mmCIF file with all atom_site columns, C-alpha atoms in Angstrom:
data_model
loop_
_atom_site.group_PDB
_atom_site.id
_atom_site.type_symbol
_atom_site.label_atom_id
_atom_site.label_alt_id
_atom_site.label_comp_id
_atom_site.label_asym_id
_atom_site.label_entity_id
_atom_site.label_seq_id
_atom_site.pdbx_PDB_ins_code
_atom_site.Cartn_x
_atom_site.Cartn_y
_atom_site.Cartn_z
_atom_site.occupancy
_atom_site.B_iso_or_equiv
_atom_site.pdbx_formal_charge
_atom_site.auth_seq_id
_atom_site.auth_comp_id
_atom_site.auth_asym_id
_atom_site.auth_atom_id
_atom_site.pdbx_PDB_model_num
ATOM 1   C CA . UNK A 1 1   ? -14.429 17.533  -22.068 1.00 45.00 ? 1330 UNK A CA 1
ATOM 2   C CA . UNK A 1 2   ? -10.863 16.225  -22.730 1.00 48.00 ? 1331 UNK A CA 1
ATOM 3   C CA . UNK A 1 3   ? -8.880  14.445  -19.627 1.00 52.00 ? 1332 UNK A CA 1
ATOM 4   C CA . UNK A 1 4   ? -7.149  17.317  -19.070 1.00 52.00 ? 1333 UNK A CA 1
ATOM 5   C CA . UNK A 1 5   ? -9.757  19.481  -18.147 1.00 47.00 ? 1334 UNK A CA 1
ATOM 6   C CA . UNK A 1 6   ? -11.503 16.785  -16.541 1.00 53.00 ? 1335 UNK A CA 1
ATOM 7   C CA . UNK A 1 7   ? -11.657 17.740  -12.866 1.00 57.00 ? 1336 UNK A CA 1
ATOM 8   C CA . UNK A 1 8   ? -9.150  16.723  -10.489 1.00 78.00 ? 1337 UNK A CA 1
ATOM 9   C CA . UNK A 1 9   ? -11.426 16.117  -7.374  1.00 83.00 ? 1338 UNK A CA 1
ATOM 10  C CA . UNK A 1 10  ? -12.961 12.479  -7.127  1.00 86.00 ? 1339 UNK A CA 1
ATOM 11  C CA . UNK A 1 11  ? -9.375  11.512  -7.539  1.00 89.00 ? 1340 UNK A CA 1
ATOM 12  C CA . UNK A 1 12  ? -8.760  13.565  -4.413  1.00 90.00 ? 1341 UNK A CA 1
ATOM 13  C CA . UNK A 1 13  ? -11.389 12.042  -3.071  1.00 92.00 ? 1342 UNK A CA 1
ATOM 14  C CA . UNK A 1 14  ? -10.279 8.975   -3.681  1.00 92.00 ? 1343 UNK A CA 1
ATOM 15  C CA . UNK A 1 15  ? -6.635  9.962   -2.947  1.00 95.00 ? 1344 UNK A CA 1
ATOM 16  C CA . UNK A 1 16  ? -7.156  11.205  0.683   1.00 95.00 ? 1345 UNK A CA 1
ATOM 17  C CA . UNK A 1 17  ? -10.014 8.128   1.302   1.00 96.00 ? 1346 UNK A CA 1
ATOM 18  C CA . UNK A 1 18  ? -7.737  5.334   0.510   1.00 95.00 ? 1347 UNK A CA 1
ATOM 19  C CA . UNK A 1 19  ? -4.940  6.684   2.455   1.00 97.00 ? 1348 UNK A CA 1
ATOM 20  C CA . UNK A 1 20  ? -7.067  6.998   5.169   1.00 97.00 ? 1349 UNK A CA 1
ATOM 21  C CA . UNK A 1 21  ? -8.590  3.507   4.649   1.00 97.00 ? 1350 UNK A CA 1
ATOM 22  C CA . UNK A 1 22  ? -5.437  2.042   3.992   1.00 97.00 ? 1351 UNK A CA 1
ATOM 23  C CA . UNK A 1 23  ? -3.696  3.965   7.603   1.00 97.00 ? 1352 UNK A CA 1
ATOM 24  C CA . UNK A 1 24  ? -6.862  2.451   9.446   1.00 97.00 ? 1353 UNK A CA 1
ATOM 25  C CA . UNK A 1 25  ? -6.907  -1.493  7.827   1.00 97.00 ? 1354 UNK A CA 1
ATOM 26  C CA . UNK A 1 26  ? -2.701  -1.514  8.089   1.00 96.00 ? 1355 UNK A CA 1
ATOM 27  C CA . UNK A 1 27  ? -3.068  -0.476  11.832  1.00 95.00 ? 1356 UNK A CA 1
ATOM 28  C CA . UNK A 1 28  ? -5.896  -2.823  12.725  1.00 96.00 ? 1357 UNK A CA 1
ATOM 29  C CA . UNK A 1 29  ? -5.758  -5.856  10.500  1.00 94.00 ? 1358 UNK A CA 1
ATOM 30  C CA . UNK A 1 30  ? -1.867  -6.366  10.720  1.00 89.00 ? 1359 UNK A CA 1
ATOM 31  C CA . UNK A 1 31  ? 0.694   -7.666  8.662   1.00 89.00 ? 1360 UNK A CA 1
ATOM 32  C CA . UNK A 1 32  ? -1.427  -9.486  5.966   1.00 92.00 ? 1361 UNK A CA 1
ATOM 33  C CA . UNK A 1 33  ? -4.751  -6.928  5.845   1.00 94.00 ? 1362 UNK A CA 1
ATOM 34  C CA . UNK A 1 34  ? -1.482  -4.678  5.427   1.00 94.00 ? 1363 UNK A CA 1
ATOM 35  C CA . UNK A 1 35  ? 0.148   -6.417  2.524   1.00 94.00 ? 1364 UNK A CA 1
ATOM 36  C CA . UNK A 1 36  ? -3.411  -7.537  0.649   1.00 96.00 ? 1365 UNK A CA 1
ATOM 37  C CA . UNK A 1 37  ? -4.981  -3.448  1.218   1.00 96.00 ? 1366 UNK A CA 1
ATOM 38  C CA . UNK A 1 38  ? -1.284  -1.763  0.131   1.00 95.00 ? 1367 UNK A CA 1
ATOM 39  C CA . UNK A 1 39  ? -1.023  -3.992  -2.745  1.00 96.00 ? 1368 UNK A CA 1
ATOM 40  C CA . UNK A 1 40  ? -4.547  -2.760  -3.857  1.00 97.00 ? 1369 UNK A CA 1
ATOM 41  C CA . UNK A 1 41  ? -4.444  0.357   -2.904  1.00 97.00 ? 1370 UNK A CA 1
ATOM 42  C CA . UNK A 1 42  ? -1.029  1.210   -4.328  1.00 97.00 ? 1371 UNK A CA 1
ATOM 43  C CA . UNK A 1 43  ? -1.873  -0.346  -7.229  1.00 96.00 ? 1372 UNK A CA 1
ATOM 44  C CA . UNK A 1 44  ? -4.808  1.528   -7.901  1.00 95.00 ? 1373 UNK A CA 1
ATOM 45  C CA . UNK A 1 45  ? -2.782  4.706   -6.908  1.00 96.00 ? 1374 UNK A CA 1
ATOM 46  C CA . UNK A 1 46  ? -0.422  3.648   -9.712  1.00 96.00 ? 1375 UNK A CA 1
ATOM 47  C CA . UNK A 1 47  ? -2.937  2.591   -12.438 1.00 94.00 ? 1376 UNK A CA 1
ATOM 48  C CA . UNK A 1 48  ? -5.673  5.209   -12.371 1.00 92.00 ? 1377 UNK A CA 1
ATOM 49  C CA . UNK A 1 49  ? -3.874  8.158   -10.602 1.00 92.00 ? 1378 UNK A CA 1
ATOM 50  C CA . UNK A 1 50  ? 0.042   8.675   -10.450 1.00 93.00 ? 1379 UNK A CA 1
ATOM 51  C CA . UNK A 1 51  ? 1.735   10.808  -12.534 1.00 92.00 ? 1380 UNK A CA 1
ATOM 52  C CA . UNK A 1 52  ? 4.452   9.386   -14.421 1.00 92.00 ? 1381 UNK A CA 1
ATOM 53  C CA . UNK A 1 53  ? 7.543   8.057   -12.430 1.00 93.00 ? 1382 UNK A CA 1
ATOM 54  C CA . UNK A 1 54  ? 5.545   8.494   -9.303  1.00 95.00 ? 1383 UNK A CA 1
ATOM 55  C CA . UNK A 1 55  ? 6.315   4.748   -8.217  1.00 96.00 ? 1384 UNK A CA 1
ATOM 56  C CA . UNK A 1 56  ? 10.033  6.236   -7.471  1.00 96.00 ? 1385 UNK A CA 1
ATOM 57  C CA . UNK A 1 57  ? 8.288   8.597   -5.043  1.00 96.00 ? 1386 UNK A CA 1
ATOM 58  C CA . UNK A 1 58  ? 6.678   5.531   -3.004  1.00 97.00 ? 1387 UNK A CA 1
ATOM 59  C CA . UNK A 1 59  ? 9.573   3.542   -3.184  1.00 97.00 ? 1388 UNK A CA 1
ATOM 60  C CA . UNK A 1 60  ? 12.022  6.128   -1.828  1.00 97.00 ? 1389 UNK A CA 1
ATOM 61  C CA . UNK A 1 61  ? 9.005   6.553   1.063   1.00 97.00 ? 1390 UNK A CA 1
ATOM 62  C CA . UNK A 1 62  ? 9.083   2.926   1.394   1.00 96.00 ? 1391 UNK A CA 1
ATOM 63  C CA . UNK A 1 63  ? 13.372  2.602   1.728   1.00 96.00 ? 1392 UNK A CA 1
ATOM 64  C CA . UNK A 1 64  ? 13.240  6.738   4.164   1.00 97.00 ? 1393 UNK A CA 1
ATOM 65  C CA . UNK A 1 65  ? 10.237  4.685   6.332   1.00 95.00 ? 1394 UNK A CA 1
ATOM 66  C CA . UNK A 1 66  ? 12.386  1.755   6.807   1.00 93.00 ? 1395 UNK A CA 1
ATOM 67  C CA . UNK A 1 67  ? 15.786  3.618   7.527   1.00 95.00 ? 1396 UNK A CA 1
ATOM 68  C CA . UNK A 1 68  ? 14.255  6.260   9.770   1.00 97.00 ? 1397 UNK A CA 1
ATOM 69  C CA . UNK A 1 69  ? 11.250  4.002   11.740  1.00 96.00 ? 1398 UNK A CA 1
ATOM 70  C CA . UNK A 1 70  ? 13.954  1.168   12.341  1.00 93.00 ? 1399 UNK A CA 1
ATOM 71  C CA . UNK A 1 71  ? 16.926  3.507   13.390  1.00 95.00 ? 1400 UNK A CA 1
ATOM 72  C CA . UNK A 1 72  ? 13.914  4.473   15.859  1.00 97.00 ? 1401 UNK A CA 1
ATOM 73  C CA . UNK A 1 73  ? 13.109  1.043   16.536  1.00 94.00 ? 1402 UNK A CA 1
ATOM 74  C CA . UNK A 1 74  ? 16.680  0.349   17.077  1.00 93.00 ? 1403 UNK A CA 1
ATOM 75  C CA . UNK A 1 75  ? 17.062  3.245   19.386  1.00 96.00 ? 1404 UNK A CA 1
ATOM 76  C CA . UNK A 1 76  ? 13.702  1.632   21.965  1.00 95.00 ? 1405 UNK A CA 1
ATOM 77  C CA . UNK A 1 77  ? 11.272  4.449   20.649  1.00 97.00 ? 1406 UNK A CA 1
ATOM 78  C CA . UNK A 1 78  ? 8.932   1.164   20.078  1.00 95.00 ? 1407 UNK A CA 1
ATOM 79  C CA . UNK A 1 79  ? 8.317   -1.846  21.357  1.00 92.00 ? 1408 UNK A CA 1
ATOM 80  C CA . UNK A 1 80  ? 6.176   -4.077  18.915  1.00 90.00 ? 1409 UNK A CA 1
ATOM 81  C CA . UNK A 1 81  ? 6.027   -7.097  21.146  1.00 84.00 ? 1410 UNK A CA 1
ATOM 82  C CA . UNK A 1 82  ? 4.334   -9.532  19.767  1.00 74.00 ? 1411 UNK A CA 1
ATOM 83  C CA . UNK A 1 83  ? 4.398   -7.829  16.372  1.00 67.00 ? 1412 UNK A CA 1
ATOM 84  C CA . UNK A 1 84  ? 6.287   -10.024 13.921  1.00 72.00 ? 1413 UNK A CA 1
ATOM 85  C CA . UNK A 1 85  ? 9.235   -7.832  12.578  1.00 72.00 ? 1414 UNK A CA 1
ATOM 86  C CA . UNK A 1 86  ? 10.270  -7.269  8.584   1.00 68.00 ? 1415 UNK A CA 1
ATOM 87  C CA . UNK A 1 87  ? 14.132  -7.304  8.470   1.00 67.00 ? 1416 UNK A CA 1
ATOM 88  C CA . UNK A 1 88  ? 13.859  -7.267  12.131  1.00 74.00 ? 1417 UNK A CA 1
ATOM 89  C CA . UNK A 1 89  ? 13.329  -3.694  12.166  1.00 81.00 ? 1418 UNK A CA 1
ATOM 90  C CA . UNK A 1 90  ? 9.228   -3.141  11.759  1.00 89.00 ? 1419 UNK A CA 1
ATOM 91  C CA . UNK A 1 91  ? 5.835   -5.015  11.377  1.00 92.00 ? 1420 UNK A CA 1
ATOM 92  C CA . UNK A 1 92  ? 4.963   -5.331  7.338   1.00 92.00 ? 1421 UNK A CA 1
ATOM 93  C CA . UNK A 1 93  ? 2.088   -3.120  9.040   1.00 93.00 ? 1422 UNK A CA 1
ATOM 94  C CA . UNK A 1 94  ? 3.795   -0.725  9.890   1.00 93.00 ? 1423 UNK A CA 1
ATOM 95  C CA . UNK A 1 95  ? 6.346   -0.036  7.686   1.00 93.00 ? 1424 UNK A CA 1
ATOM 96  C CA . UNK A 1 96  ? 3.872   0.040   4.893   1.00 95.00 ? 1425 UNK A CA 1
ATOM 97  C CA . UNK A 1 97  ? 2.226   2.832   6.182   1.00 97.00 ? 1426 UNK A CA 1
ATOM 98  C CA . UNK A 1 98  ? 5.232   5.261   4.472   1.00 97.00 ? 1427 UNK A CA 1
ATOM 99  C CA . UNK A 1 99  ? 4.484   4.150   0.891   1.00 97.00 ? 1428 UNK A CA 1
ATOM 100 C CA . UNK A 1 100 ? 0.549   4.807   2.047   1.00 97.00 ? 1429 UNK A CA 1
ATOM 101 C CA . UNK A 1 101 ? 1.291   8.021   2.923   1.00 97.00 ? 1430 UNK A CA 1
ATOM 102 C CA . UNK A 1 102 ? 3.495   8.945   -0.385  1.00 97.00 ? 1431 UNK A CA 1
ATOM 103 C CA . UNK A 1 103 ? 0.514   8.597   -2.480  1.00 97.00 ? 1432 UNK A CA 1
ATOM 104 C CA . UNK A 1 104 ? -0.977  11.710  -0.855  1.00 97.00 ? 1433 UNK A CA 1
ATOM 105 C CA . UNK A 1 105 ? 2.184   13.728  -1.916  1.00 96.00 ? 1434 UNK A CA 1
ATOM 106 C CA . UNK A 1 106 ? 1.590   15.028  -5.467  1.00 95.00 ? 1435 UNK A CA 1
ATOM 107 C CA . UNK A 1 107 ? -2.031  15.035  -5.199  1.00 94.00 ? 1436 UNK A CA 1
ATOM 108 C CA . UNK A 1 108 ? -4.536  15.374  -2.147  1.00 94.00 ? 1437 UNK A CA 1
ATOM 109 C CA . UNK A 1 109 ? -1.193  17.321  -0.199  1.00 96.00 ? 1438 UNK A CA 1
ATOM 110 C CA . UNK A 1 110 ? -0.368  19.622  -3.150  1.00 94.00 ? 1439 UNK A CA 1
ATOM 111 C CA . UNK A 1 111 ? -1.144  22.840  -1.888  1.00 94.00 ? 1440 UNK A CA 1
ATOM 112 C CA . UNK A 1 112 ? 0.223   22.410  1.568   1.00 96.00 ? 1441 UNK A CA 1
ATOM 113 C CA . UNK A 1 113 ? 3.464   22.513  -0.451  1.00 96.00 ? 1442 UNK A CA 1
ATOM 114 C CA . UNK A 1 114 ? 3.638   26.237  -2.038  1.00 95.00 ? 1443 UNK A CA 1
ATOM 115 C CA . UNK A 1 115 ? 3.570   27.205  2.378   1.00 97.00 ? 1444 UNK A CA 1
ATOM 116 C CA . UNK A 1 116 ? 6.497   25.334  3.721   1.00 97.00 ? 1445 UNK A CA 1
ATOM 117 C CA . UNK A 1 117 ? 6.771   26.900  7.350   1.00 98.00 ? 1446 UNK A CA 1
ATOM 118 C CA . UNK A 1 118 ? 2.882   25.443  7.306   1.00 98.00 ? 1447 UNK A CA 1
ATOM 119 C CA . UNK A 1 119 ? 3.705   22.267  5.866   1.00 98.00 ? 1448 UNK A CA 1
ATOM 120 C CA . UNK A 1 120 ? 6.677   22.194  8.831   1.00 98.00 ? 1449 UNK A CA 1
ATOM 121 C CA . UNK A 1 121 ? 3.986   23.440  11.392  1.00 98.00 ? 1450 UNK A CA 1
ATOM 122 C CA . UNK A 1 122 ? 1.403   20.312  10.294  1.00 98.00 ? 1451 UNK A CA 1
ATOM 123 C CA . UNK A 1 123 ? 4.170   17.525  9.604   1.00 98.00 ? 1452 UNK A CA 1
ATOM 124 C CA . UNK A 1 124 ? 5.296   18.117  13.252  1.00 98.00 ? 1453 UNK A CA 1
ATOM 125 C CA . UNK A 1 125 ? 1.588   17.788  14.141  1.00 98.00 ? 1454 UNK A CA 1
ATOM 126 C CA . UNK A 1 126 ? 0.380   15.542  12.502  1.00 98.00 ? 1455 UNK A CA 1
ATOM 127 C CA . UNK A 1 127 ? 3.026   13.414  12.228  1.00 97.00 ? 1456 UNK A CA 1
ATOM 128 C CA . UNK A 1 128 ? 3.850   12.506  15.602  1.00 98.00 ? 1457 UNK A CA 1
ATOM 129 C CA . UNK A 1 129 ? -0.298  12.205  16.471  1.00 98.00 ? 1458 UNK A CA 1
ATOM 130 C CA . UNK A 1 130 ? -0.560  9.593   13.658  1.00 97.00 ? 1459 UNK A CA 1
ATOM 131 C CA . UNK A 1 131 ? 2.215   7.461   15.942  1.00 98.00 ? 1460 UNK A CA 1
ATOM 132 C CA . UNK A 1 132 ? 0.240   8.524   18.548  1.00 98.00 ? 1461 UNK A CA 1
ATOM 133 C CA . UNK A 1 133 ? -3.295  6.614   17.797  1.00 97.00 ? 1462 UNK A CA 1
ATOM 134 C CA . UNK A 1 134 ? -1.563  3.975   15.722  1.00 96.00 ? 1463 UNK A CA 1
ATOM 135 C CA . UNK A 1 135 ? 0.236   2.620   18.948  1.00 96.00 ? 1464 UNK A CA 1
ATOM 136 C CA . UNK A 1 136 ? -3.107  2.990   20.778  1.00 97.00 ? 1465 UNK A CA 1
ATOM 137 C CA . UNK A 1 137 ? -5.086  1.212   18.607  1.00 96.00 ? 1466 UNK A CA 1
ATOM 138 C CA . UNK A 1 138 ? -1.989  -1.516  17.897  1.00 93.00 ? 1467 UNK A CA 1
ATOM 139 C CA . UNK A 1 139 ? -1.042  -2.162  21.131  1.00 92.00 ? 1468 UNK A CA 1
ATOM 140 C CA . UNK A 1 140 ? 2.649   -0.679  20.231  1.00 95.00 ? 1469 UNK A CA 1
ATOM 141 C CA . UNK A 1 141 ? 4.487   0.926   23.497  1.00 95.00 ? 1470 UNK A CA 1
ATOM 142 C CA . UNK A 1 142 ? 6.191   4.330   22.382  1.00 97.00 ? 1471 UNK A CA 1
ATOM 143 C CA . UNK A 1 143 ? 9.081   5.459   24.595  1.00 98.00 ? 1472 UNK A CA 1
ATOM 144 C CA . UNK A 1 144 ? 8.492   8.872   26.221  1.00 97.00 ? 1473 UNK A CA 1
ATOM 145 C CA . UNK A 1 145 ? 11.182  10.585  23.800  1.00 98.00 ? 1474 UNK A CA 1
ATOM 146 C CA . UNK A 1 146 ? 9.329   8.972   20.730  1.00 98.00 ? 1475 UNK A CA 1
ATOM 147 C CA . UNK A 1 147 ? 6.805   11.755  20.392  1.00 98.00 ? 1476 UNK A CA 1
ATOM 148 C CA . UNK A 1 148 ? 8.863   14.613  20.517  1.00 98.00 ? 1477 UNK A CA 1
ATOM 149 C CA . UNK A 1 149 ? 11.490  13.321  18.212  1.00 98.00 ? 1478 UNK A CA 1
ATOM 150 C CA . UNK A 1 150 ? 8.891   12.219  15.736  1.00 98.00 ? 1479 UNK A CA 1
ATOM 151 C CA . UNK A 1 151 ? 7.499   16.040  15.440  1.00 98.00 ? 1480 UNK A CA 1
ATOM 152 C CA . UNK A 1 152 ? 11.119  17.158  14.399  1.00 98.00 ? 1481 UNK A CA 1
ATOM 153 C CA . UNK A 1 153 ? 11.313  14.636  12.091  1.00 98.00 ? 1482 UNK A CA 1
ATOM 154 C CA . UNK A 1 154 ? 7.640   15.042  10.152  1.00 98.00 ? 1483 UNK A CA 1
ATOM 155 C CA . UNK A 1 155 ? 8.539   19.060  10.784  1.00 98.00 ? 1484 UNK A CA 1
ATOM 156 C CA . UNK A 1 156 ? 11.399  18.487  8.992   1.00 98.00 ? 1485 UNK A CA 1
ATOM 157 C CA . UNK A 1 157 ? 10.261  15.919  6.392   1.00 98.00 ? 1486 UNK A CA 1
ATOM 158 C CA . UNK A 1 158 ? 7.612   18.034  5.116   1.00 98.00 ? 1487 UNK A CA 1
ATOM 159 C CA . UNK A 1 159 ? 9.820   21.916  4.847   1.00 98.00 ? 1488 UNK A CA 1
ATOM 160 C CA . UNK A 1 160 ? 11.996  19.933  3.012   1.00 98.00 ? 1489 UNK A CA 1
ATOM 161 C CA . UNK A 1 161 ? 9.556   18.471  0.540   1.00 97.00 ? 1490 UNK A CA 1
ATOM 162 C CA . UNK A 1 162 ? 7.649   21.880  0.240   1.00 97.00 ? 1491 UNK A CA 1
ATOM 163 C CA . UNK A 1 163 ? 11.083  23.326  -0.223  1.00 96.00 ? 1492 UNK A CA 1
ATOM 164 C CA . UNK A 1 164 ? 12.061  21.179  -3.071  1.00 95.00 ? 1493 UNK A CA 1
ATOM 165 C CA . UNK A 1 165 ? 8.376   20.561  -4.518  1.00 94.00 ? 1494 UNK A CA 1
ATOM 166 C CA . UNK A 1 166 ? 8.414   21.450  -7.768  1.00 93.00 ? 1495 UNK A CA 1
ATOM 167 C CA . UNK A 1 167 ? 12.085  19.359  -8.383  1.00 92.00 ? 1496 UNK A CA 1
ATOM 168 C CA . UNK A 1 168 ? 10.192  16.376  -6.738  1.00 91.00 ? 1497 UNK A CA 1
ATOM 169 C CA . UNK A 1 169 ? 7.148   16.644  -9.046  1.00 89.00 ? 1498 UNK A CA 1
ATOM 170 C CA . UNK A 1 170 ? 4.400   17.584  -6.332  1.00 92.00 ? 1499 UNK A CA 1
ATOM 171 C CA . UNK A 1 171 ? 3.378   20.669  -7.823  1.00 87.00 ? 1500 UNK A CA 1
ATOM 172 C CA . UNK A 1 172 ? 2.852   21.290  -11.175 1.00 68.00 ? 1501 UNK A CA 1
ATOM 173 C CA . UNK A 1 173 ? 5.132   23.942  -12.705 1.00 55.00 ? 1502 UNK A CA 1
ATOM 174 C CA . UNK A 1 174 ? 2.486   27.167  -13.693 1.00 44.00 ? 1503 UNK A CA 1
#
């Protein structure tokens, strides 16, 4: 069996478990743990799972996370209290969640991009739940308006990902 016909499921399982493990370690471990976790998981992803050029997607999501969550922080959406902040906006552990999430886009979540409205619904529900759970575990206070705004952001973001999935290389042209 050649590499092209080998089953992809072991990589998909590793991809999903890697993200979930990384999310938990970042939220519970703080910035130094997030840095080590991110380097290992993202490095492993790029080496063993990623498609050529996928690093651009991860870098783009790192920038998008700094822009979106940094803006929401400036608007008072997050209170990180005693967490040191990267660029005065976000703790490193919080920001690292964005490129970790991006590791799922062209792999474990590929099936979702073929269904734009389901992608929007999944983003609108799972995005805020992730922020809520992370906030509780890490002791980050969330403004009352933040979760509805996150639902809108993640619903639109996932819808746009689904609508542009082929152009972004998230699904193969079959």
